[in-house]
Amino acid sequence: MPLTTEQYHALHHFIADRIADLGPAGMGDPFVAAVNAQLTVHGDLLTYQDFDGLDRRDAGFIDGVGLALQHVAARWPAHPDYQSAWAPPRTDGLGLLEGDYR
């Protein structure tokens, strides 16, 4: 189940704060730069998340980027600001390998 827009905003702030904790040197890391870009893109897309006429494919893309950000936040589960609602859903890996993706 995707997070609500409010939960996503809180998630964005949490991740942005963790990036800020790394300082300027952190932006030299390609992973950190990519996550920062995802925050920007997802933040812009959240404007459309609650739009009734949103195409399912577009909604799936927004949810997919949000899921990736949930996985990023899961790197800090012991942080006092981490919220359990952000935990990414668990998936049976073998089931994924046996799926038909065509």
mmCIF file of C-alpha atoms in Angstrom:
data_model
loop_
_atom_site.group_PDB
_atom_site.id
_atom_site.type_symbol
_atom_site.label_atom_id
_atom_site.label_comp_id
_atom_site.label_asym_id
_atom_site.label_seq_id
_atom_site.Cartn_x
_atom_site.Cartn_y
_atom_site.Cartn_z
ATOM 1 C CA MET A 1 0.000 0.000 0.000
ATOM 2 C CA PRO A 2 1.528 3.339 -1.007
ATOM 3 C CA LEU A 3 2.043 5.992 1.606
ATOM 4 C CA THR A 4 -0.193 9.025 1.839
ATOM 5 C CA THR A 5 1.044 12.331 0.468
ATOM 6 C CA GLU A 6 1.632 13.552 4.030
ATOM 7 C CA GLN A 7 3.667 10.433 4.875
ATOM 8 C CA TYR A 8 5.725 10.868 1.707
ATOM 9 C CA HIS A 9 6.490 14.495 2.628
ATOM 10 C CA ALA A 10 7.714 13.371 6.047
ATOM 11 C CA LEU A 11 9.792 10.654 4.373
ATOM 12 C CA HIS A 12 11.328 13.238 2.036
ATOM 13 C CA HIS A 13 12.312 15.444 4.971
ATOM 14 C CA PHE A 14 13.815 12.479 6.805
ATOM 15 C CA ILE A 15 15.971 11.477 3.822
ATOM 16 C CA ALA A 16 16.940 15.086 3.071
ATOM 17 C CA ASP A 17 18.079 15.453 6.675
ATOM 18 C CA ARG A 18 20.185 12.281 6.398
ATOM 19 C CA ILE A 19 21.767 13.672 3.215
ATOM 20 C CA ALA A 20 22.436 16.974 4.981
ATOM 21 C CA ASP A 21 24.127 15.018 7.778
ATOM 22 C CA LEU A 22 26.674 13.820 5.202
ATOM 23 C CA GLY A 23 27.725 17.388 4.445
ATOM 24 C CA PRO A 24 29.022 18.718 1.115
ATOM 25 C CA ALA A 25 31.266 15.704 0.581
ATOM 26 C CA GLY A 26 28.193 13.462 0.457
ATOM 27 C CA MET A 27 27.034 15.011 -2.814
ATOM 28 C CA GLY A 28 30.181 13.643 -4.443
ATOM 29 C CA ASP A 29 28.784 10.140 -3.934
ATOM 30 C CA PRO A 30 26.767 9.077 -7.024
ATOM 31 C CA PHE A 31 24.256 7.181 -4.849
ATOM 32 C CA VAL A 32 23.574 10.250 -2.714
ATOM 33 C CA ALA A 33 23.244 12.456 -5.796
ATOM 34 C CA ALA A 34 20.780 9.990 -7.337
ATOM 35 C CA VAL A 35 18.680 9.814 -4.173
ATOM 36 C CA ASN A 36 18.644 13.603 -4.004
ATOM 37 C CA ALA A 37 17.400 13.694 -7.615
ATOM 38 C CA GLN A 38 14.700 11.126 -6.761
ATOM 39 C CA LEU A 39 13.548 13.330 -3.896
ATOM 40 C CA THR A 40 13.157 16.248 -6.293
ATOM 41 C CA VAL A 41 11.315 14.246 -8.945
ATOM 42 C CA HIS A 42 9.050 12.461 -6.477
ATOM 43 C CA GLY A 43 8.289 15.724 -4.671
ATOM 44 C CA ASP A 44 7.172 17.258 -7.961
ATOM 45 C CA LEU A 45 5.081 14.203 -8.840
ATOM 46 C CA LEU A 46 3.303 14.146 -5.482
ATOM 47 C CA THR A 47 1.321 17.134 -6.699
ATOM 48 C CA TYR A 48 -0.518 14.696 -8.968
ATOM 49 C CA GLN A 49 -0.823 11.723 -6.604
ATOM 50 C CA ASP A 50 -4.282 12.661 -5.347
ATOM 51 C CA PHE A 51 -5.604 13.712 -8.774
ATOM 52 C CA ASP A 52 -8.720 11.656 -9.600
ATOM 53 C CA GLY A 53 -7.963 11.422 -13.312
ATOM 54 C CA LEU A 54 -4.425 10.070 -12.841
ATOM 55 C CA ASP A 55 -3.631 7.241 -15.254
ATOM 56 C CA ARG A 56 -2.821 3.929 -13.504
ATOM 57 C CA ARG A 57 0.587 3.764 -15.209
ATOM 58 C CA ASP A 58 1.451 7.239 -13.969
ATOM 59 C CA ALA A 59 0.247 6.403 -10.470
ATOM 60 C CA GLY A 60 2.367 3.242 -10.569
ATOM 61 C CA PHE A 61 5.432 5.267 -11.518
ATOM 62 C CA ILE A 62 4.868 7.694 -8.629
ATOM 63 C CA ASP A 63 4.410 4.760 -6.247
ATOM 64 C CA GLY A 64 7.525 3.051 -7.641
ATOM 65 C CA VAL A 65 9.749 6.051 -6.988
ATOM 66 C CA GLY A 66 8.199 6.347 -3.534
ATOM 67 C CA LEU A 67 8.950 2.683 -2.849
ATOM 68 C CA ALA A 68 12.579 3.245 -3.820
ATOM 69 C CA LEU A 69 12.722 6.110 -1.322
ATOM 70 C CA GLN A 70 11.229 3.851 1.366
ATOM 71 C CA HIS A 71 14.106 1.446 0.748
ATOM 72 C CA VAL A 72 16.580 4.316 1.142
ATOM 73 C CA ALA A 73 15.040 5.354 4.462
ATOM 74 C CA ALA A 74 15.251 1.743 5.647
ATOM 75 C CA ARG A 75 19.014 2.251 5.893
ATOM 76 C CA TRP A 76 18.375 4.157 9.151
ATOM 77 C CA PRO A 77 15.728 2.113 11.024
ATOM 78 C CA ALA A 78 17.383 2.854 14.375
ATOM 79 C CA HIS A 79 17.316 6.632 13.853
ATOM 80 C CA PRO A 80 14.945 8.286 16.358
ATOM 81 C CA ASP A 81 13.071 10.103 13.553
ATOM 82 C CA TYR A 82 12.473 6.963 11.486
ATOM 83 C CA GLN A 83 8.788 6.015 11.205
ATOM 84 C CA SER A 84 7.767 2.370 10.949
ATOM 85 C CA ALA A 85 5.150 3.296 8.304
ATOM 86 C CA TRP A 86 8.042 3.925 5.920
ATOM 87 C CA ALA A 87 9.278 0.329 6.090
ATOM 88 C CA PRO A 88 9.137 -1.116 2.587
ATOM 89 C CA PRO A 89 6.843 -4.101 2.157
ATOM 90 C CA ARG A 90 8.462 -7.507 2.358
ATOM 91 C CA THR A 91 8.260 -9.639 -0.784
ATOM 92 C CA ASP A 92 9.029 -13.287 -1.342
ATOM 93 C CA GLY A 93 12.111 -13.139 -3.569
ATOM 94 C CA LEU A 94 11.573 -16.595 -5.059
ATOM 95 C CA GLY A 95 8.091 -15.587 -6.149
ATOM 96 C CA LEU A 96 9.551 -12.625 -7.999
ATOM 97 C CA LEU A 97 12.033 -14.851 -9.815
ATOM 98 C CA GLU A 98 9.248 -17.176 -10.969
ATOM 99 C CA GLY A 99 7.022 -14.365 -12.261
ATOM 100 C CA ASP A 100 6.100 -13.744 -15.868
ATOM 101 C CA TYR A 101 7.049 -10.141 -16.642
ATOM 102 C CA ARG A 102 5.900 -9.979 -20.253
#
